[in-house]
CSV table of C-alpha atoms and ligand atoms in Angstrom, one decimal:
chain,number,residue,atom,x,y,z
A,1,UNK,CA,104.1,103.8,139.5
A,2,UNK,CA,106.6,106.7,139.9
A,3,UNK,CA,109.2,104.6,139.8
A,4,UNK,CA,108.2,102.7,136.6
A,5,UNK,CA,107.3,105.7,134.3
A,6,UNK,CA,111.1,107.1,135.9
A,7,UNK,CA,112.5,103.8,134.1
A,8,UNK,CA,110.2,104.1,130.8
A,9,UNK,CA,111.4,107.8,130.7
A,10,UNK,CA,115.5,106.4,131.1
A,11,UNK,CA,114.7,103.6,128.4
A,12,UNK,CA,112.7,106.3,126.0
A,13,UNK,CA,115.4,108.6,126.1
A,14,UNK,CA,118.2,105.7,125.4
A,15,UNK,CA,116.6,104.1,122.4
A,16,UNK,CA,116.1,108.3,121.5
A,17,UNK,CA,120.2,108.2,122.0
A,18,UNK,CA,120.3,105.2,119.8
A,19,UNK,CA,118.4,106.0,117.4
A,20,UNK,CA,120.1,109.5,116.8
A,21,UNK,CA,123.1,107.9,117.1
A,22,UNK,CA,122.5,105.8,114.2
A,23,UNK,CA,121.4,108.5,112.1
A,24,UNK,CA,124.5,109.9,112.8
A,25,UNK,CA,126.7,107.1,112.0
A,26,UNK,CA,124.8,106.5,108.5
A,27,UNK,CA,125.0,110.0,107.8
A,28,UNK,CA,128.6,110.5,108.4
A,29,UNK,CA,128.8,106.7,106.9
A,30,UNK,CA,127.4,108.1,103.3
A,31,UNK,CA,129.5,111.2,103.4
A,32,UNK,CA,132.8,109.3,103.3
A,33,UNK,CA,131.2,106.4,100.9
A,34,UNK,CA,130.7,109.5,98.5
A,35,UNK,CA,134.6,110.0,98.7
A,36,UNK,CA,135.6,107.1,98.6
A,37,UNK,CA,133.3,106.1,95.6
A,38,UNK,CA,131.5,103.3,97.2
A,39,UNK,CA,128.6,104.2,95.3
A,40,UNK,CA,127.6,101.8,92.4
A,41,UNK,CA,124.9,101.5,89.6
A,42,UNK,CA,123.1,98.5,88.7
A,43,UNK,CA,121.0,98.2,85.3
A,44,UNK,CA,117.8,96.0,85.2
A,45,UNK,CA,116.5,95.6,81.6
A,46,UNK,CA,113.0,97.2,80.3
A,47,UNK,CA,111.7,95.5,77.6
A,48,UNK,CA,109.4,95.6,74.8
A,49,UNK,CA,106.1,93.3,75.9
A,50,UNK,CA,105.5,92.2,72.4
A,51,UNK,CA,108.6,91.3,70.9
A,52,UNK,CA,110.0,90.8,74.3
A,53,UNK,CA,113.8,92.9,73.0
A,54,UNK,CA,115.3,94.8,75.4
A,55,UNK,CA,114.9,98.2,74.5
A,56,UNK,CA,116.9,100.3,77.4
A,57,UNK,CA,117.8,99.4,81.0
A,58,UNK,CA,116.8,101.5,84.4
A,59,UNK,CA,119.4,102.8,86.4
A,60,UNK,CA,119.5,101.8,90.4
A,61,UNK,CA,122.4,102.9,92.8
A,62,UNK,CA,123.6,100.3,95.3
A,63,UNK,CA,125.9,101.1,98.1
A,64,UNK,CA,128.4,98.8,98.4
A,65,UNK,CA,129.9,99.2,102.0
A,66,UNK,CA,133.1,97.8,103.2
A,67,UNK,CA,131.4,97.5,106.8
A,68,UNK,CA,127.7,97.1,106.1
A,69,UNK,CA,127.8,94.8,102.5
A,70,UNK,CA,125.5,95.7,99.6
A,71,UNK,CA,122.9,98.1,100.9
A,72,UNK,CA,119.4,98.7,99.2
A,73,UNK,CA,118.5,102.2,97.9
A,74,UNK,CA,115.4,101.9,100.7
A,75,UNK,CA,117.8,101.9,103.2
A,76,UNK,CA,120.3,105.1,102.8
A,77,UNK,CA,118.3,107.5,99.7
A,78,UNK,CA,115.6,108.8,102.6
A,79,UNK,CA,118.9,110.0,104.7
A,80,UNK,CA,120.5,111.3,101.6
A,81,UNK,CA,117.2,113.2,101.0
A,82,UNK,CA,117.2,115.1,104.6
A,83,UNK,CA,120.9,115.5,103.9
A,84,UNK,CA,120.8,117.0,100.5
A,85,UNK,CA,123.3,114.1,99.6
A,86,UNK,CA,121.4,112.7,97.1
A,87,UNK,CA,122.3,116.0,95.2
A,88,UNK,CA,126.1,114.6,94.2
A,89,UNK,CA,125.1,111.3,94.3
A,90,UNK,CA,122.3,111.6,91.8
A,91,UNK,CA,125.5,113.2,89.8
A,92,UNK,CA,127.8,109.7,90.2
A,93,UNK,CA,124.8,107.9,88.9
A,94,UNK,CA,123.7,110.0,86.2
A,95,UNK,CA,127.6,109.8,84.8
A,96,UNK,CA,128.0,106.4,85.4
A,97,UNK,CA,124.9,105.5,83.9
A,98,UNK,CA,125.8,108.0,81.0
A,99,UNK,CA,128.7,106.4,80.1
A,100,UNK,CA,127.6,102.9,80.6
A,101,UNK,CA,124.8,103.7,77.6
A,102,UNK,CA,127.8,105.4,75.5
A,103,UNK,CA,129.8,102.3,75.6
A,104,UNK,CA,126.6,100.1,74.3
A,105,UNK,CA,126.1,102.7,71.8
A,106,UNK,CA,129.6,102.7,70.3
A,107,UNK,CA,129.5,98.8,70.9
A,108,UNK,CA,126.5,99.1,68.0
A,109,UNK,CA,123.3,98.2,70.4
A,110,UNK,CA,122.4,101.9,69.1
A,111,UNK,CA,118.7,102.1,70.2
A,112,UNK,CA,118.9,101.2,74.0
A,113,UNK,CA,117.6,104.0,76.2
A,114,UNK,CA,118.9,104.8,79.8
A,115,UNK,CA,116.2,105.9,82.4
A,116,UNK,CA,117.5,107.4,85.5
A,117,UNK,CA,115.8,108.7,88.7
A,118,UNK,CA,115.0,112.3,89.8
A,119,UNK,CA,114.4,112.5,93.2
A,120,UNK,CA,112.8,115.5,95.0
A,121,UNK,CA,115.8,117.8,96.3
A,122,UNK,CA,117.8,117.0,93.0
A,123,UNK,CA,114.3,118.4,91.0
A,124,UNK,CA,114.9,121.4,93.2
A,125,UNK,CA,118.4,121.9,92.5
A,126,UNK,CA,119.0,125.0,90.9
A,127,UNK,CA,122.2,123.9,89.1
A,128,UNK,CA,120.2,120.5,87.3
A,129,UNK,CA,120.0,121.3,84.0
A,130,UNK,CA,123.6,122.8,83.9
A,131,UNK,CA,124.5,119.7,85.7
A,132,UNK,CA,122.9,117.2,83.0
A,133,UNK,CA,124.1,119.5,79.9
A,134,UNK,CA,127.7,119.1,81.7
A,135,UNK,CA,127.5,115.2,82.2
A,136,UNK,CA,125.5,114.9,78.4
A,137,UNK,CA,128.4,116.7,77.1
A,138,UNK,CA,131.1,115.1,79.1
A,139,UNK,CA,130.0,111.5,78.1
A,140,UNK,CA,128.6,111.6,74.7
A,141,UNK,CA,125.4,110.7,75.3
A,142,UNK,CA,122.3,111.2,72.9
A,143,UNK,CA,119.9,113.5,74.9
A,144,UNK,CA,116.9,111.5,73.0
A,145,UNK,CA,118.1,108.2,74.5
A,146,UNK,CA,118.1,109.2,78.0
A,147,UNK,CA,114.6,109.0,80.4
A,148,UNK,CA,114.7,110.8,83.6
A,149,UNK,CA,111.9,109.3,85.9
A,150,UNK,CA,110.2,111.7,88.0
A,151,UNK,CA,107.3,110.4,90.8
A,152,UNK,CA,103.7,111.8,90.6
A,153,UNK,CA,104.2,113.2,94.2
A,154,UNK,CA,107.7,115.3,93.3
A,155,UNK,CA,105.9,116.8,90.4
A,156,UNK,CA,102.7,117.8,92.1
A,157,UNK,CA,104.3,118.8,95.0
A,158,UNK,CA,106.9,121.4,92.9
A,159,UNK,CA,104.1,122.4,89.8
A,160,UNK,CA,105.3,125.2,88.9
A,161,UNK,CA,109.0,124.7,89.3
A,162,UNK,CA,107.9,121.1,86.9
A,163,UNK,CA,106.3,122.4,84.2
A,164,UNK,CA,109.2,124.9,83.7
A,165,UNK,CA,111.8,121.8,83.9
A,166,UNK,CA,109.6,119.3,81.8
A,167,UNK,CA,109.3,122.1,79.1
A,168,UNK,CA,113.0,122.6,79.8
A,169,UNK,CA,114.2,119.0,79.5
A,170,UNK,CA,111.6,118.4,76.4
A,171,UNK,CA,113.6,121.4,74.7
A,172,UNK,CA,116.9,119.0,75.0
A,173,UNK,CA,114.7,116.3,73.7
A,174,UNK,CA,115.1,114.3,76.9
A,175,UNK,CA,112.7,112.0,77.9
A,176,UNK,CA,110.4,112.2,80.9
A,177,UNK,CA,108.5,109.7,82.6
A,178,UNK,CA,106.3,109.7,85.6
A,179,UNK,CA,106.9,107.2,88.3
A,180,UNK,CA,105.3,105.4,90.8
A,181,UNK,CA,102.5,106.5,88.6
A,182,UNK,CA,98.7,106.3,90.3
A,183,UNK,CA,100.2,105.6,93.9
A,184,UNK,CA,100.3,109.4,94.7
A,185,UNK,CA,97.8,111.9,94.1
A,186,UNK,CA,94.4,110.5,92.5
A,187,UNK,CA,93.5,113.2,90.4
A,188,UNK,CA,94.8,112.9,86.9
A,189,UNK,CA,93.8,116.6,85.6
A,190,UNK,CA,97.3,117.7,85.9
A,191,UNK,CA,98.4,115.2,83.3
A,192,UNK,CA,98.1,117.8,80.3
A,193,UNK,CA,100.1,120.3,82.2
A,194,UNK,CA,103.4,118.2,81.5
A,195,UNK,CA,104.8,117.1,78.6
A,196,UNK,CA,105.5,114.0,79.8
A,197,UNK,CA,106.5,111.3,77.2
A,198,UNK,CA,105.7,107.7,79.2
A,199,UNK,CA,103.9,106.7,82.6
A,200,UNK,CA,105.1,104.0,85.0
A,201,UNK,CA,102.7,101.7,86.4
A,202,UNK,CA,104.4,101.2,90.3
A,203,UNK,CA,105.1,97.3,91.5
A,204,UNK,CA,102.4,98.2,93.6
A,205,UNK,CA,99.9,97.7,91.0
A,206,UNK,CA,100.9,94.6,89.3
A,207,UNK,CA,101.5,92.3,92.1
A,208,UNK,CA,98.0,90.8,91.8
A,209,UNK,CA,98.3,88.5,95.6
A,210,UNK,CA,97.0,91.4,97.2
A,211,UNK,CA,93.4,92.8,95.9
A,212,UNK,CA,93.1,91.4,92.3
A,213,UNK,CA,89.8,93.5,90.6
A,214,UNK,CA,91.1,96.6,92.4
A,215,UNK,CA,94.3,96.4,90.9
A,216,UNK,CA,93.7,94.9,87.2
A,217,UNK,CA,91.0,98.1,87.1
A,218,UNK,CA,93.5,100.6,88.4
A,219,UNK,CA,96.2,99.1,85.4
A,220,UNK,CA,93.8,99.2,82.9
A,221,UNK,CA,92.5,102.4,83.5
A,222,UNK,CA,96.5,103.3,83.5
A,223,UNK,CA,97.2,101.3,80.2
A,224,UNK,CA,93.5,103.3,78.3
A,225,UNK,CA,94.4,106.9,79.9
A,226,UNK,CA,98.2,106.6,78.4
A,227,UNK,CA,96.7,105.5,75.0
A,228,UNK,CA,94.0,108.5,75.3
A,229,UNK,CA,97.2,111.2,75.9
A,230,UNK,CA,99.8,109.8,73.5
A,231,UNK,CA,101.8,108.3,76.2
A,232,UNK,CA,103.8,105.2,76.5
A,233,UNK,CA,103.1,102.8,79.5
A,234,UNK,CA,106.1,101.2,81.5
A,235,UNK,CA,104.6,98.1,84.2
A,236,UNK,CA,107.3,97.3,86.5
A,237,UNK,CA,108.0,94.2,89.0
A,238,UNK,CA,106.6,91.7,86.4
A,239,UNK,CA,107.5,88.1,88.0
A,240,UNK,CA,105.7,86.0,86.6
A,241,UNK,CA,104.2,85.0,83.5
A,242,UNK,CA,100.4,85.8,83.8
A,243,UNK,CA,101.0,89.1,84.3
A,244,UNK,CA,103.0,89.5,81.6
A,245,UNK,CA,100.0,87.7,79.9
A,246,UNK,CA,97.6,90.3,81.2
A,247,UNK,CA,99.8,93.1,81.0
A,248,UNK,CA,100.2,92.4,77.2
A,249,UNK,CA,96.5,91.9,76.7
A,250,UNK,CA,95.8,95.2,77.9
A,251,UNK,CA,97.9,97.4,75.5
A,252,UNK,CA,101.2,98.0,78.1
A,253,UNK,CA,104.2,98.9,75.9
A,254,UNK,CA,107.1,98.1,78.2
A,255,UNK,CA,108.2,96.4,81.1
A,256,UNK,CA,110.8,95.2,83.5
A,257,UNK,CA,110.7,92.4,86.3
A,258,UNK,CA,112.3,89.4,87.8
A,259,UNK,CA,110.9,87.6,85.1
A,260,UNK,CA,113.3,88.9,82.6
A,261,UNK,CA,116.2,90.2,85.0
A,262,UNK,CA,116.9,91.5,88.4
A,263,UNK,CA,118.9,94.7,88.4
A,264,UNK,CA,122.4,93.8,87.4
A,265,UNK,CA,126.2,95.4,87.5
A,266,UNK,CA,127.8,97.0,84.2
A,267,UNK,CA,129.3,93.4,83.2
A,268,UNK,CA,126.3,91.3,83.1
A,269,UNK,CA,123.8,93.8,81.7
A,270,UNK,CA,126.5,94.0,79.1
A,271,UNK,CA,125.9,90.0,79.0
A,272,UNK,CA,122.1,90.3,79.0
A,273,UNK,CA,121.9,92.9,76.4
A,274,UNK,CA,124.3,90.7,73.9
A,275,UNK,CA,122.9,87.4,74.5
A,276,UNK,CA,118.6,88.9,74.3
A,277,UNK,CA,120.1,91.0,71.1
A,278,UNK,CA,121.1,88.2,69.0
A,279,UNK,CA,124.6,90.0,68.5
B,301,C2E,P1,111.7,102.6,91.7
B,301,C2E,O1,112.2,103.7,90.9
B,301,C2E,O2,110.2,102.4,91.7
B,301,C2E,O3,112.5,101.3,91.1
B,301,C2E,C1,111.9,100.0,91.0
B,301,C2E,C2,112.3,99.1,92.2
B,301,C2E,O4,111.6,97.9,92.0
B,301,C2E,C3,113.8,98.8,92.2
B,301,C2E,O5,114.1,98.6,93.6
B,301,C2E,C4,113.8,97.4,91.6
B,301,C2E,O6,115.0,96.7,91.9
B,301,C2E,C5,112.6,96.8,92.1
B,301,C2E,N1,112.1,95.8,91.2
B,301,C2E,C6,112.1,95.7,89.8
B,301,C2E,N2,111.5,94.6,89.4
B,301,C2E,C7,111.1,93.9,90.4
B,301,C2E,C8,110.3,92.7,90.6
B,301,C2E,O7,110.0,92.0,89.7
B,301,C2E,N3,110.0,92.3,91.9
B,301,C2E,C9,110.4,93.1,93.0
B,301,C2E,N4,110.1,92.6,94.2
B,301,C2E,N5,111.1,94.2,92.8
B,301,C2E,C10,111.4,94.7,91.6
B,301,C2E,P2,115.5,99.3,94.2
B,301,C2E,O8,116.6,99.1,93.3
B,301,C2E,O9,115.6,98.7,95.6
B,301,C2E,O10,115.1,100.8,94.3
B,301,C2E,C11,114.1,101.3,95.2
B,301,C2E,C12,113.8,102.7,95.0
B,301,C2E,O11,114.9,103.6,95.3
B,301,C2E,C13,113.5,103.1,93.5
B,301,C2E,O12,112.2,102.7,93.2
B,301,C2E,C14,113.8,104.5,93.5
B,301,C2E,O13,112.7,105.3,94.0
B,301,C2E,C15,114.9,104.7,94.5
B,301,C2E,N6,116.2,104.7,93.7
B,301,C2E,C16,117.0,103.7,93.2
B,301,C2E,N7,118.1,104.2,92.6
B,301,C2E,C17,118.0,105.5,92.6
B,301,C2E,C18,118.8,106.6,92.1
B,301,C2E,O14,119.9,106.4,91.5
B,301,C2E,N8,118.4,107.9,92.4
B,301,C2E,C19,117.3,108.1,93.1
B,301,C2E,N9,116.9,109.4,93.3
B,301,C2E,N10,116.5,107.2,93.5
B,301,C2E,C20,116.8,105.9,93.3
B,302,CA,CA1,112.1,104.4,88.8
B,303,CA,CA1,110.1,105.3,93.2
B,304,CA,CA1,108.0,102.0,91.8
């Protein structure tokens, strides 16, 4: 018995070893991917439910890595968070995004949004508005056409530092959306406390395979409480075409989903948004 929880001990502490060690390696990994702008940003179209036009895109960062191949946001933006690295790298995106919408703009697709993510350390940042007049300035961008998506848990974990940088942002006449919306906290009370211009209904909530009442209540209560406050309603990770159906019986605004478009690079959203366009 001694002998065996020695051995357990030895095998604990290696896959400890391994574990930091590969925490390591991806840290160090991202650092130099920041140099060496490995960093890339897909777009994946949000469209209107009823006319079905494409009315803006989302920005997603992918990492594409000489060593490891394309890597998921899942897999590296929880390290960048511990790391503070999502601070500059929220900056690449935000640019490239930026620009990417400037060059639809001057190509005459004048009305497409872009909505870019917030996360919780770049929120924090004390430099962030500086940092998005800069980039706003730099790239010619519209403040009324770009959304920054922010999750329920960020804001209600930061409230005061939030309702100074909502009323901040709104003062640019940048848009604000809450994501991941009902998956964090379940009280709603705060809503009024930020002016927030749309809610996003989280994948979560639409995928219908798991516990279908639950979840058609839950996006229906969403769809009716966004009406009630003025609020536009964004239901992502639409696949299929009943719950674009459903979605669009219920009053939801916008969406975006594998049914009209995975996220794609610069190129093809610039295909996408010509050929759904009519230009
Ligand atoms: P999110 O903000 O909730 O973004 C939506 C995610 O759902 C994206 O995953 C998107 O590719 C995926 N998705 C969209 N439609 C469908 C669908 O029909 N089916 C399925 N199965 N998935 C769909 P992605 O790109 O892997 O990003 C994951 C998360 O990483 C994002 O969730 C966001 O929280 C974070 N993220 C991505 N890019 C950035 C970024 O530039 N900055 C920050 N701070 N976070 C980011
Ligand atoms: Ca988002
Ligand atoms: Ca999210
Ligand atoms: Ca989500």
């Amino acid at each position: 018995a001694k002998l065996h929880g020695k051995g357990s001990y030895r095998l604990f502490d290696r896959q400890m070893h391994v574990a930091m060690l590969n925490r390591l390696t991806l840290e160090n990994d991202l650092q130099r991917a920041l140099k060496q702008q490995e960093f890339v940003t897909y777009y994946q179209p949000i469209v209107n439910l009823l006319t079905r036009k494409i009315i803006g895109f989302e920005a997603l960062v992918r990492w594409r890595s000489p060593g490891r191949g394309m890597v998921l946001p899942g897999e590296f933006i929880p390290s960048m968070e511990t790391t503070g690295l999502i601070v500059p790298i929220g900056l690449v995106i935000l640019k490239q995004a930026c620009r990417q919408l400037h060059t639809w703009h001057q190509g005459g697709w004048t009305d497409l949004t872009m909505s870019v993510n917030l996360s919780a350390r770049q929120f924090a940042s004390s430099t962030l508005l500086a940092d998005i007049d800069a980039i706003l300035a730099e790239t010619g961008v519209d403040p009324t056409s770009l959304k920054l998506e922010i999750t329920e848990t960020v804001i209600m974990d930061n409230a005061e530092i939030a309702i100074a940088l909502t009323k901040a942002l709104r003062s640019r006449q940048i848009q604000i959306s809450i994501d991941d919306f009902g998956t964090g906290y379940s009280s709603l009370g705060y809503l009024h406390r930020f002016p927030v211009d749309s809610l996003k209904i989280d994948r979560s909530f639409i995928d219908q395979t798991q516990s279908e009442n639950i979840n058609y209540h839950v996006v229906e209560t969403i769809v009716a409480l966004s009406k009630q406050l003025g609020l536009s309603v964004i239901a992502e990770g639409i696949e299929i075409p009943q719950q674009l159906e459903w979605l669009q019986q219920l009053g939801c605004d916008f969406g975006q989903g594998y049914l009209f478009s995975k996220p794609l690079p610069a190129s093809e959203s610039s295909r996408f948004v010509a050929s759904s366009l009519g230009y």
